[in-house]
XYZ file of C-alpha atoms in Angstrom:
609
model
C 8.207 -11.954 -85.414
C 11.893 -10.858 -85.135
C 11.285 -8.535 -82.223
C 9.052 -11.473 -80.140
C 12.348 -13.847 -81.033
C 14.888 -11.212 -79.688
C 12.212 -10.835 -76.219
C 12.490 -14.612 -75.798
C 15.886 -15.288 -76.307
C 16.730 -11.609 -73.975
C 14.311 -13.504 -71.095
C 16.331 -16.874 -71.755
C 19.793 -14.951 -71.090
C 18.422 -13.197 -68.440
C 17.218 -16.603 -66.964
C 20.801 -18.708 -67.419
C 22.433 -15.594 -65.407
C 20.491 -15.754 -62.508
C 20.448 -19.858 -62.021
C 24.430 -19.519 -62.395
C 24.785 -17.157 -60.124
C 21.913 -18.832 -57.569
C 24.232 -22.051 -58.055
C 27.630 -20.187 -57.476
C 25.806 -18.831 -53.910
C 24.880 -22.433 -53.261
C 27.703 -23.622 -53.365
C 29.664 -21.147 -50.895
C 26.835 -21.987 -48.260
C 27.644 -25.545 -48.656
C 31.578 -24.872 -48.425
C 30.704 -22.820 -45.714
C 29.013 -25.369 -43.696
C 30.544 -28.433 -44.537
C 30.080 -30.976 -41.831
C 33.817 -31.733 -42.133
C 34.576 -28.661 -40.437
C 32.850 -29.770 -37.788
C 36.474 -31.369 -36.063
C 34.853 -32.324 -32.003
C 32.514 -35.362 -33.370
C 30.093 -36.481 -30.215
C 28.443 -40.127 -30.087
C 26.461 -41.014 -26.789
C 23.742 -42.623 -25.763
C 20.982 -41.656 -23.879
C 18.185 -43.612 -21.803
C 16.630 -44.023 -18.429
C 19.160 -45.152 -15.881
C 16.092 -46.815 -13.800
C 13.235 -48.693 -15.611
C 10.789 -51.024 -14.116
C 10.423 -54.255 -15.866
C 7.459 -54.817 -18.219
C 7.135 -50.882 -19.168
C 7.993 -49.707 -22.609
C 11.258 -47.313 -22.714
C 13.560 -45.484 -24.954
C 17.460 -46.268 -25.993
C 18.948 -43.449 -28.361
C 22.392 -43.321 -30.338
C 22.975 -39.596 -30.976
C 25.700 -38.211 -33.003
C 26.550 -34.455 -33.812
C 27.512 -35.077 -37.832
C 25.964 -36.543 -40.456
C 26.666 -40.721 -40.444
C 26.729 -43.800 -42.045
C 27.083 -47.596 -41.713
C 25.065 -47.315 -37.794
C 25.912 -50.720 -36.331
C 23.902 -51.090 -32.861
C 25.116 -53.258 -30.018
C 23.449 -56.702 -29.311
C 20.613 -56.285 -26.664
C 20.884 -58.684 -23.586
C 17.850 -59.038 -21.628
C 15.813 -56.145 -24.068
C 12.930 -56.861 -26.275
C 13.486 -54.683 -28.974
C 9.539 -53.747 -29.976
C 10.798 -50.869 -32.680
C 13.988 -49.139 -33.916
C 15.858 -48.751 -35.120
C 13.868 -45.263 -36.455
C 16.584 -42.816 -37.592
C 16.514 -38.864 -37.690
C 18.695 -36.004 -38.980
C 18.461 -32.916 -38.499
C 20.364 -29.288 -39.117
C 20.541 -25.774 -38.034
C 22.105 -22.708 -39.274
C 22.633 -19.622 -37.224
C 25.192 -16.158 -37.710
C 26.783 -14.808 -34.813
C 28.858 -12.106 -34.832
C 29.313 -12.203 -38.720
C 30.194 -15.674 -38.256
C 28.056 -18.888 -40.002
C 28.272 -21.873 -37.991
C 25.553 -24.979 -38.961
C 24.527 -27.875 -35.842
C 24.008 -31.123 -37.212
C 22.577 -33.892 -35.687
C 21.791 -37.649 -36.746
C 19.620 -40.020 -33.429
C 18.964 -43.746 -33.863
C 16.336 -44.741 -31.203
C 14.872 -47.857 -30.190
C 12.061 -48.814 -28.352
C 12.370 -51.805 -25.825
C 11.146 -53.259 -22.985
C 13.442 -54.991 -19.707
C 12.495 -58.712 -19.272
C 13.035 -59.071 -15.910
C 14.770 -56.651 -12.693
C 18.244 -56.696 -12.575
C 21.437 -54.785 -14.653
C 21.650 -54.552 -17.852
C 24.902 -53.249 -19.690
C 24.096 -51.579 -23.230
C 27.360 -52.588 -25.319
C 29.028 -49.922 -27.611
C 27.480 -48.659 -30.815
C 29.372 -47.819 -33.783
C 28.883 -45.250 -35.796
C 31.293 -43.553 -39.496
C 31.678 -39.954 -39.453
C 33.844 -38.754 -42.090
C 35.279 -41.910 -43.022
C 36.579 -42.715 -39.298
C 34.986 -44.800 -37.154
C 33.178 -43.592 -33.171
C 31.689 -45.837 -30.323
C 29.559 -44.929 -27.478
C 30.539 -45.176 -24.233
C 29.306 -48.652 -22.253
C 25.762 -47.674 -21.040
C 24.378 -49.390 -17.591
C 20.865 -49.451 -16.941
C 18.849 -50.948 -13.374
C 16.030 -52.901 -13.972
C 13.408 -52.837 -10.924
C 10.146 -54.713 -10.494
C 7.138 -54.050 -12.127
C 3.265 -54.267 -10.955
C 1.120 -56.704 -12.389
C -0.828 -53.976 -13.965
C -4.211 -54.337 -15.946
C -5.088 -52.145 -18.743
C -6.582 -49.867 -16.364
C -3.558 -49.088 -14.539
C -1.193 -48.959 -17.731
C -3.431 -46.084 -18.659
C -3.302 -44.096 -15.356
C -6.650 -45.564 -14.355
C -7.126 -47.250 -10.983
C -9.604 -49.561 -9.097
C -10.443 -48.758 -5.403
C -8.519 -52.388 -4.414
C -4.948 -51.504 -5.703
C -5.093 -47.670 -4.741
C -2.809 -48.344 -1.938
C -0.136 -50.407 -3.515
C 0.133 -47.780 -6.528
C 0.178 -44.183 -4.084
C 0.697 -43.463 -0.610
C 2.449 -41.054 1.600
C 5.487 -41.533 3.726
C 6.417 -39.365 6.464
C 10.559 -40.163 7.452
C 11.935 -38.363 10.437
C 15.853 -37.687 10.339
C 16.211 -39.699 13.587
C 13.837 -41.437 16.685
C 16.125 -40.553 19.607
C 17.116 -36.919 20.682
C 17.637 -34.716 24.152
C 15.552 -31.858 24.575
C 16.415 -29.118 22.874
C 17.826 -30.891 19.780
C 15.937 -30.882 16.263
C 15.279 -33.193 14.070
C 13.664 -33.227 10.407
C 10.299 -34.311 9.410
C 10.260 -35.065 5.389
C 6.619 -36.013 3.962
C 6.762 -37.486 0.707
C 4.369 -38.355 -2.228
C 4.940 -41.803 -4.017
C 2.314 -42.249 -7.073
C 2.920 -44.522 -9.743
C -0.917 -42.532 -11.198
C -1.763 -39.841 -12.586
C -3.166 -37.547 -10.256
C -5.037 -34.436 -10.764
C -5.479 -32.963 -7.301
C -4.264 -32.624 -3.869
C -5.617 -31.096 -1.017
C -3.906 -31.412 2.348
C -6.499 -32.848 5.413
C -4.119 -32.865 8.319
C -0.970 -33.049 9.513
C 0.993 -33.830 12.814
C 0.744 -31.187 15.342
C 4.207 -32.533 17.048
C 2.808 -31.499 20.449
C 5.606 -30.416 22.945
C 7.804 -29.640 19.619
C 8.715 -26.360 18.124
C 8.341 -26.575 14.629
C 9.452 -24.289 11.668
C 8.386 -25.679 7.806
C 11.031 -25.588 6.022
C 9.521 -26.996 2.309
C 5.445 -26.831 1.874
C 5.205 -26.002 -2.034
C 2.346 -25.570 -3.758
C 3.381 -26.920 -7.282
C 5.107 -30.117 -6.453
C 7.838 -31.479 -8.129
C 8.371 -35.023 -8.688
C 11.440 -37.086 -8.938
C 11.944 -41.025 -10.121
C 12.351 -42.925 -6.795
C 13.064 -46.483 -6.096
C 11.258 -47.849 -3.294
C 11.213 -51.291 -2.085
C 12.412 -52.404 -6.018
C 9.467 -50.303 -7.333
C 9.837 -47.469 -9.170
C 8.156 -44.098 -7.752
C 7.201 -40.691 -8.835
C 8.248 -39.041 -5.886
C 7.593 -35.143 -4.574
C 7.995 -33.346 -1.337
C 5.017 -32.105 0.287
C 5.845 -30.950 3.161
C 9.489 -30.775 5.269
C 9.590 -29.319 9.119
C 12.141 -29.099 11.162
C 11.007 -30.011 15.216
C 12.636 -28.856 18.118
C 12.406 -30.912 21.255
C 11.224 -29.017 24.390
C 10.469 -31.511 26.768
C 11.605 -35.215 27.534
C 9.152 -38.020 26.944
C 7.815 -40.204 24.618
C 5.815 -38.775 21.481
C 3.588 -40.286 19.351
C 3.201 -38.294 16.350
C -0.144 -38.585 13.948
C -0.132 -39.133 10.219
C -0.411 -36.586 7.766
C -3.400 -37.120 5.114
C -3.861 -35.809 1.970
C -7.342 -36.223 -0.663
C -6.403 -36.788 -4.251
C -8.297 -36.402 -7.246
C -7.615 -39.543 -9.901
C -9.128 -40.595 -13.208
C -11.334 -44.531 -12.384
C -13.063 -46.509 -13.464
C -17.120 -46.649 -12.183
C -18.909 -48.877 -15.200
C -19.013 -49.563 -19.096
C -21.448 -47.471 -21.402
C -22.235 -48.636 -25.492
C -20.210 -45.953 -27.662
C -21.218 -44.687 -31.170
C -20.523 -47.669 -33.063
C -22.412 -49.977 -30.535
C -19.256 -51.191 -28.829
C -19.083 -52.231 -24.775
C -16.443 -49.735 -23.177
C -15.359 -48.668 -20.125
C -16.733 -45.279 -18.707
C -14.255 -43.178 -16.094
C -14.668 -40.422 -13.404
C -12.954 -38.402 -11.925
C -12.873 -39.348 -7.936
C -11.501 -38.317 -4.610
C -9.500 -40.146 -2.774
C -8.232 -39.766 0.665
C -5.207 -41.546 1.759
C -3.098 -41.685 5.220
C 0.641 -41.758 5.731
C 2.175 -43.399 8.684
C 2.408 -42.983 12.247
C 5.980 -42.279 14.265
C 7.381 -42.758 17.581
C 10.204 -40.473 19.282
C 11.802 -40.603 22.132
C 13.434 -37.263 23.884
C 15.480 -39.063 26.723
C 17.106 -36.719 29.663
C 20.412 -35.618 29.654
C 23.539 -37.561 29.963
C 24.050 -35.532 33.674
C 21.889 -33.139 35.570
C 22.227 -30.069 33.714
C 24.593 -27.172 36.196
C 23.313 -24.499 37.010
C 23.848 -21.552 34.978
C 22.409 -23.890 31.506
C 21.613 -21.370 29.251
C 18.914 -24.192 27.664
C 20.564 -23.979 24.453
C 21.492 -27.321 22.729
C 23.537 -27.583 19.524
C 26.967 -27.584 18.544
C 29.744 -25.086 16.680
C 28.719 -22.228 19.381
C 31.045 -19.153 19.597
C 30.681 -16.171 22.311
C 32.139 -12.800 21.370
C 32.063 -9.671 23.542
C 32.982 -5.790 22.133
C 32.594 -2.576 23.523
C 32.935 1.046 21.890
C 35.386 2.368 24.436
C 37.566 1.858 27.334
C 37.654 5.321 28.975
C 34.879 7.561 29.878
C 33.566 9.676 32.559
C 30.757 9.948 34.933
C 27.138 9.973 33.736
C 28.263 8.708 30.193
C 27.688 5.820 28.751
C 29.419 2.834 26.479
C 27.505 -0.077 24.761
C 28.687 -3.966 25.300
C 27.709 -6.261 23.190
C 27.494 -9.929 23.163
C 26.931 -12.438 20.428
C 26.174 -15.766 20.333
C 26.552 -17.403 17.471
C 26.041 -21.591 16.290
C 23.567 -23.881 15.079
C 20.737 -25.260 17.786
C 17.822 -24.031 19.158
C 18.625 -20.195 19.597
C 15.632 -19.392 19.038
C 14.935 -20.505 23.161
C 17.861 -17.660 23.563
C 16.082 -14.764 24.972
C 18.537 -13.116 28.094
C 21.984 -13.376 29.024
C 23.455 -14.046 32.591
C 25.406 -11.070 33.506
C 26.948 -9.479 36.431
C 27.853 -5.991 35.573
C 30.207 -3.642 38.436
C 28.135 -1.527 40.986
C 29.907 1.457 39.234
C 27.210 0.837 36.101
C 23.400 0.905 35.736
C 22.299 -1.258 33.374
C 19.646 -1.329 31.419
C 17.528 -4.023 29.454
C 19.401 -4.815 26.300
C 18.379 -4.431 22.681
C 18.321 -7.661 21.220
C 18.443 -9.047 17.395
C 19.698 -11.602 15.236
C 19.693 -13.852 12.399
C 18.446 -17.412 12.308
C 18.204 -19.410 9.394
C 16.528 -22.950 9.127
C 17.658 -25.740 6.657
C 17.772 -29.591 7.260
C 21.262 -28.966 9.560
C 18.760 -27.137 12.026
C 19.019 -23.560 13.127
C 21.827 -21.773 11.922
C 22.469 -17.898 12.780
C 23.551 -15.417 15.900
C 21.764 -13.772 18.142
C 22.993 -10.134 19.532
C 22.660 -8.260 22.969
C 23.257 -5.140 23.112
C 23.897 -3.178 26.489
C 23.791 0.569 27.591
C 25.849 0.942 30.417
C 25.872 4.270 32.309
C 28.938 5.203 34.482
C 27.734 6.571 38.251
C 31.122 6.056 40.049
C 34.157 6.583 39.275
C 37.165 4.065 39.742
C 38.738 1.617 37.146
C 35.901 -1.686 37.214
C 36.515 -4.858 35.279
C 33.393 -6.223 33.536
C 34.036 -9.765 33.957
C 33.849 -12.588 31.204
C 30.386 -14.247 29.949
C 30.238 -17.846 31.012
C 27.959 -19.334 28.427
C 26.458 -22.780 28.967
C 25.291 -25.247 26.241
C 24.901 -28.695 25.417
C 26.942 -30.228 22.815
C 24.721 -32.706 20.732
C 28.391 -34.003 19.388
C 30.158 -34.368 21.932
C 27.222 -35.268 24.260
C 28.665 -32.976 26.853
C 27.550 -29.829 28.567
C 29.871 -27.494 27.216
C 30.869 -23.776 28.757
C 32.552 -20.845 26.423
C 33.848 -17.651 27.670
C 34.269 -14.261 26.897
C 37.023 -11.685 27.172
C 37.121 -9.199 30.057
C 37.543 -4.996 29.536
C 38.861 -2.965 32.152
C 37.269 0.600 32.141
C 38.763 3.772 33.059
C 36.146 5.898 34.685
C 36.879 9.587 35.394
C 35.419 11.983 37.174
C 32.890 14.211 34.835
C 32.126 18.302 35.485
C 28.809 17.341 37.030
C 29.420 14.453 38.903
C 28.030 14.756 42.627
C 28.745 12.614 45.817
C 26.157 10.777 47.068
C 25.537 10.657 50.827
C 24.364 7.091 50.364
C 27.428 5.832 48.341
C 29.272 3.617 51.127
C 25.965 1.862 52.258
C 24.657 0.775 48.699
C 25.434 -2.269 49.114
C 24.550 -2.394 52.463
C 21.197 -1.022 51.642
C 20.485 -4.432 49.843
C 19.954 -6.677 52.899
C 20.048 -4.426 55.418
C 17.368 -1.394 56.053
C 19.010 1.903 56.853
C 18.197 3.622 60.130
C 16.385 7.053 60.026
C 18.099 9.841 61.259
C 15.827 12.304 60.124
C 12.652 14.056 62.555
C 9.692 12.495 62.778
C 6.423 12.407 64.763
C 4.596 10.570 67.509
C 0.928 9.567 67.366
C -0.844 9.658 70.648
C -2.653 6.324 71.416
C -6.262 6.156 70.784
C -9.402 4.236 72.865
C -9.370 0.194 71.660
C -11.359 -0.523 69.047
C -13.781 -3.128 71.028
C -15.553 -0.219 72.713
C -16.026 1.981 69.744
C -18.870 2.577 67.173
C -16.428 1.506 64.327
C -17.037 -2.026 65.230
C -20.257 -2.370 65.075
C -20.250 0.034 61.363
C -17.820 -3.145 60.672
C -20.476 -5.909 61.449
C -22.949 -3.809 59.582
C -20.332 -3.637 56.214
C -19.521 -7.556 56.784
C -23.011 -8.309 56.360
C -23.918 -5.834 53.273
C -20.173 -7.216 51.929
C -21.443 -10.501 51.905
C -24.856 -10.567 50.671
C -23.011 -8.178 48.326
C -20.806 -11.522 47.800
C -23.640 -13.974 47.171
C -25.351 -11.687 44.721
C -22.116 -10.741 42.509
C -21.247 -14.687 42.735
C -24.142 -16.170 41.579
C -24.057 -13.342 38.724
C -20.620 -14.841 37.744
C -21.794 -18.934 38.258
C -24.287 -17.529 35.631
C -22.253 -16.037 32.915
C -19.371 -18.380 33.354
C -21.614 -21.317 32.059
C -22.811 -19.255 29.528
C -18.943 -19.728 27.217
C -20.615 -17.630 24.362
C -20.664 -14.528 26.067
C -17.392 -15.312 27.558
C -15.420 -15.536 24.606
C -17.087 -12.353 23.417
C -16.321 -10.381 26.417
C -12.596 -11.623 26.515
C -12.025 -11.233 22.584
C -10.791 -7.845 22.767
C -8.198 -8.536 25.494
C -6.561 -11.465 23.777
C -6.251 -9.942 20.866
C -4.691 -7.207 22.136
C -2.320 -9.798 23.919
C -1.473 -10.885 20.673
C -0.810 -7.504 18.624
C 1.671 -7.010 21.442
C 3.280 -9.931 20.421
C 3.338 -8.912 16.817
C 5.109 -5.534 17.449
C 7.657 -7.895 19.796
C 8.274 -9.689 16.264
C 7.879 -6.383 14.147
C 10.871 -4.942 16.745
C 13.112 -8.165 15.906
C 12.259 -7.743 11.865
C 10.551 -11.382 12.246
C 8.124 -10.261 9.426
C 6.683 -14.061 8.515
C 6.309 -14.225 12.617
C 4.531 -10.852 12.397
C 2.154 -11.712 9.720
C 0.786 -14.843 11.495
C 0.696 -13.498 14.622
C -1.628 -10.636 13.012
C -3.372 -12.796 11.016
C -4.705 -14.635 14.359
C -5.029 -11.680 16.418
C -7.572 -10.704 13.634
C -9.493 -14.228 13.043
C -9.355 -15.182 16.584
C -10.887 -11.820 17.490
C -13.445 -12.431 15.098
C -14.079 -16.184 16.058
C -14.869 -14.984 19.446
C -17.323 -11.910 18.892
C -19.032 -13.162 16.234
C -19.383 -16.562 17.803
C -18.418 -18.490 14.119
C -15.647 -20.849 13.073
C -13.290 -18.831 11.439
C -11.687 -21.822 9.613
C -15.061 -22.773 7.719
C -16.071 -19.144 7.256
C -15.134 -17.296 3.447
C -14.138 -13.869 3.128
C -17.194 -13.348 1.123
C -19.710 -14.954 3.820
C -17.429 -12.491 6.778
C -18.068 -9.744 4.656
C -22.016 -10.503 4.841
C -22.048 -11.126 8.499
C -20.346 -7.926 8.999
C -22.557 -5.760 6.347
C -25.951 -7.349 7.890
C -23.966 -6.109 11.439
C -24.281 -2.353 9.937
C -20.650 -1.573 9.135
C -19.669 -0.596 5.085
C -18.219 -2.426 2.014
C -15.243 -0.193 2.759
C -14.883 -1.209 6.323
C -15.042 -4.800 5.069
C -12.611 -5.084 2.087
C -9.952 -2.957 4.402
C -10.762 -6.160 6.665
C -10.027 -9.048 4.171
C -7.185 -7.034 2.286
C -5.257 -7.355 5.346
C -6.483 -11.159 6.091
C -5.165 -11.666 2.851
C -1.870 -10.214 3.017
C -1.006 -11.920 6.295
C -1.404 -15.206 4.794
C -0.045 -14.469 1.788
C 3.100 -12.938 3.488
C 3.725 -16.525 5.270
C 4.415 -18.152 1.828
C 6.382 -15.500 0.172
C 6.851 -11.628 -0.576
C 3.917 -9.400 0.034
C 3.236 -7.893 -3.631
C 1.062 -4.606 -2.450
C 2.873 -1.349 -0.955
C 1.685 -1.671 2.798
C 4.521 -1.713 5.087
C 4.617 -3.937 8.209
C 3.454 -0.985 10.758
C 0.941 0.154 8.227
C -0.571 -3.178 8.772
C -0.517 -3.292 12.518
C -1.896 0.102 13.038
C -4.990 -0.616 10.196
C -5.503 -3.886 12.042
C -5.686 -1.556 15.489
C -8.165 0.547 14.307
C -10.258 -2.524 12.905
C -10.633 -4.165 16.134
C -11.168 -0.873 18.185
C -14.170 -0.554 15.880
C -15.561 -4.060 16.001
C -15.153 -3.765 19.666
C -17.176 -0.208 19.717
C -19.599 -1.327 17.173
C -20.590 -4.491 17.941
């Protein structure tokens, strides 16, 4: 009995040690963290700054402390329908060996805006620490609601209100422009619904405009809107910027969309024998609006050396490597253009280089970049020019030509001039011909060198060659009438005409491509491939490439005798090309890898098929 009494009472000593020391621990933490170290003491409120009248919302008083005594301001024009509901919570956290705790206390009410208007939420009070903090005045715009049944509160719609609850809006930046000038095309999504799905119908085709998306995303992100005293979710679907290449009046054609929303299509008896409303899922297709621009003519006949460029902010700059060298060598001038219009159009300069050069065809490049302010960027010439003469010729200043959408003026900028020493080099030769080059031009040069005299033959009326002539008329033209109605034949037949011309146009347009591949144009590149390729196909296989899947190509093409192998090398690069027109192309094909694969695939569709 002793030695179970001495256990117990060793277990009860043990026991009172570890609660006081537990306790002492405690109460460090709690020194530690007391919220009266906590010296910057925030009290806001938080809420909607746009509600629509009618529609439940959210007020919350949030302080960073632990409080007491919460006295809330007196609602004006608020149904208070809960609240208010109070929470507290804490966190601890240790960074660099240092304990620091995050307290936080929210009173939030639920309410609901009588009618459109302002309302001003009054200051709150709050006591932290035995001293007193007020929120800031809080302002809040009221707008009008719908008269919404229960359907619509829950996201459900009937076919008669779709319009009134989502629509699409196309806005253009302005209505009146000169050729040349752009403007921006903005296509938004209001929805006051839930929606599920879109798919994109059709959009303008802004004929006689050059058009460059700027914004087509395909996860849409939606922003609150007020429209016409309604409250919107609104989200950009698609945003282009146009150039104007022509005068004239436009019409340009809505852009429609199909969504997918939740509605309702009848009433069913649920499990406990109750009448309730069954939903579907439907599609819908809605239309946006129609526009009307005018591109009027210039202010004044344009003069003659336009360059066709229209903007404003342009700069010319001229450079060249050196000022001094000699016969048969060369020196590169280069001219930039840089500003913000359509330099896109910018393909040549007007120049007027001495006889003592040859020039040849520049190098060009550049950087544009499109935003909502237009085109922004510089374009680059770059020109070899080799000495023949020697002397000391001025290469005159660039006169460059543009209209200024500001000023509304036709506009001219110059460049410097350079005066170039030319020397004689060790192999420089003089040319018999020198003093009448320019002569030469206009003028043909006489021959002073030997040559012969034919003697004059019998006249043609009395030999045999005219009658061989009648004889070669006559096979010529029944030659003609066969080889004509051979053509009358397969021109109606537009099948076999598109078949036989597929190969050249696409060749047209893989020329193209390498143009854009030269100029590092790589989202150019990529679409022009990607139609070289599906037009080509289009026309030899006589489908419509637009309603055709990769997986029904590849069967047309397999039952046409050529491998799986041939055909996934075929819809990999399909693929890639219009993937590469929406961002970064993720597989390790270069650019020329893809124009020489597509190459070979269309020299072997034309030789197989």
């Amino acid at each position: 009995m002793k030695k179970k009494a001495l256990v117990i009472l060793l277990i009860f000593i043990f026991l009172g040690s570890y609660i006081a020391v537990f306790s002492i621990k405690n109460n460090d933490i709690d020194k530690t963290f007391s919220p009266q170290q906590n010296k910057n003491v925030k009290f806001n409120v938080t809420a909607n700054k746009v509600v629509t009248a009618g529609q439940l919302f959210t007020i919350s008083f949030i302080v960073n402390d632990y409080s007491s005594d919460f006295k809330a301001p007196h609602f004006t024009g608020i149904q208070v329908v809960s609240g208010p509901s109070t929470l507290s919570s804490q966190s601890y956290s240790y960074i660099n060996g240092k304990a620091t705790k995050e307290i936080s206390t929210s009173y939030t009410y639920r309410v609901i805006a009588k009618k459109e208007g302002k309302i001003k939420i009054n200051s709150a009070q709050v006591i932290v620490g035995g001293k007193t903090y007020s929120t800031k005045p809080f302002e809040i715009t009221v707008v009008a609601g719908q008269n919404n049944n229960s359907n619509s509160q829950n996201g459900n719609l009937p076919d008669d209100d779709i319009s009134n609850q989502v629509f699409i809006r196309t806005s253009y930046s302005k209505s009146k422009m000169y050729p040349g000038e752009h403007i921006i095309a903005t296509t938004k999504l209001y929805t006051q619904i839930d929606i599920r799905d879109i798919k994109e119908v059709s959009s303008p085709k802004f004929t006689g405009f050059w058009s460059k998306d700027l914004e087509s995303p395909q996860n849409l992100t939606a922003k609150r809107e007020v429209l016409n005293g309604k409250t919107y979710s609104a989200a950009i679907v698609r945003q282009t910027v146009i150039f104007a290449q022509k005068k004239g009046k436009f019409n340009f054609k809505p852009f429609s969309i199909e969504i997918t929303i939740k509605q309702k299509v009848g009433e069913e008896i649920d499990f406990f024998g109750r009448r309730v409303n069954r939903y579907a899922y439907v599609n819908k297709t809605i239309t946006g609006n129609t526009a009307n621009v005018v591109v009027r003519p210039f202010p004044v006949n344009p003069p003659k050396n336009f360059s066709g460029i229209v903007g404003n902010s342009f700069s010319i700059k001229t450079d060249i490597d050196k000022d001094s060298i000699k016969t048969d060598e060369s020196i590169n001038y280069k001219i930039k253009i840089t500003g913000n219009g359509n330099l896109y159009l910018l393909n040549e300069i007007k120049t007027n280089f001495p006889t003592e050069f040859d020039s040849y065809k520049p190098q060009t490049s550049g950087d544009i970049k499109y935003s909502t302010s237009g085109a922004l960027g510089y374009k680059t010439f770059k020109y070899i020019l080799l000495a023949r003469e020697f002397g000391n010729p001025t290469i005159k200043p660039i006169d460059f030509i543009y209209f200024n959408t500001k000023s509304k003026k036709f506009e001219t900028i110059s460049s410097q001039n350079f005066r170039i020493n030319i020397e004689k080099g060790e192999n420089y030769i003089v040319h018999s011909d020198a003093g009448t080059r320019i002569l030469n031009k206009d003028i043909r040069y006489i021959k002073d060198k030997n040559f012969e005299l034919k003697k004059k033959t019998k006249h043609f009326s009395n030999s045999k060659k005219l009658y061989f002539s009648y004889f070669g008329l006559i096979i010529a033209f029944i030659l003609f009438i066969f080889i004509r109605k051979k053509v009358i034949k397969e021109s109606s037949d537009f099948v076999k005409i598109k078949n036989r011309k597929a190969a050249k146009i696409s060749q047209q347009r893989l020329k193209i491509a390498s143009e854009f591949l030269k100029q590092n144009l790589e989202i150019e590149f990529y679409a022009e491939i990607n139609r070289s390729l599906s037009g080509y196909l289009s026309d030899k296989l006589n489908i419509n490439f637009s309603f055709t899947t990769k997986l029904q190509l590849e069967e047309i093409l397999l039952k046409k005798g050529f491998d799986e192998n041939f055909t996934s090398k075929l819809t990999s690069i399909l693929n890639t090309c219009e993937f590469a027109q929406y961002g970064p192309v993720g597989n390790n094909q270069t650019p020329e890898d893809i124009y020489f694969e597509t190459e070979k695939i269309i020299n072997k569709l034309e030789n197989t098929l």
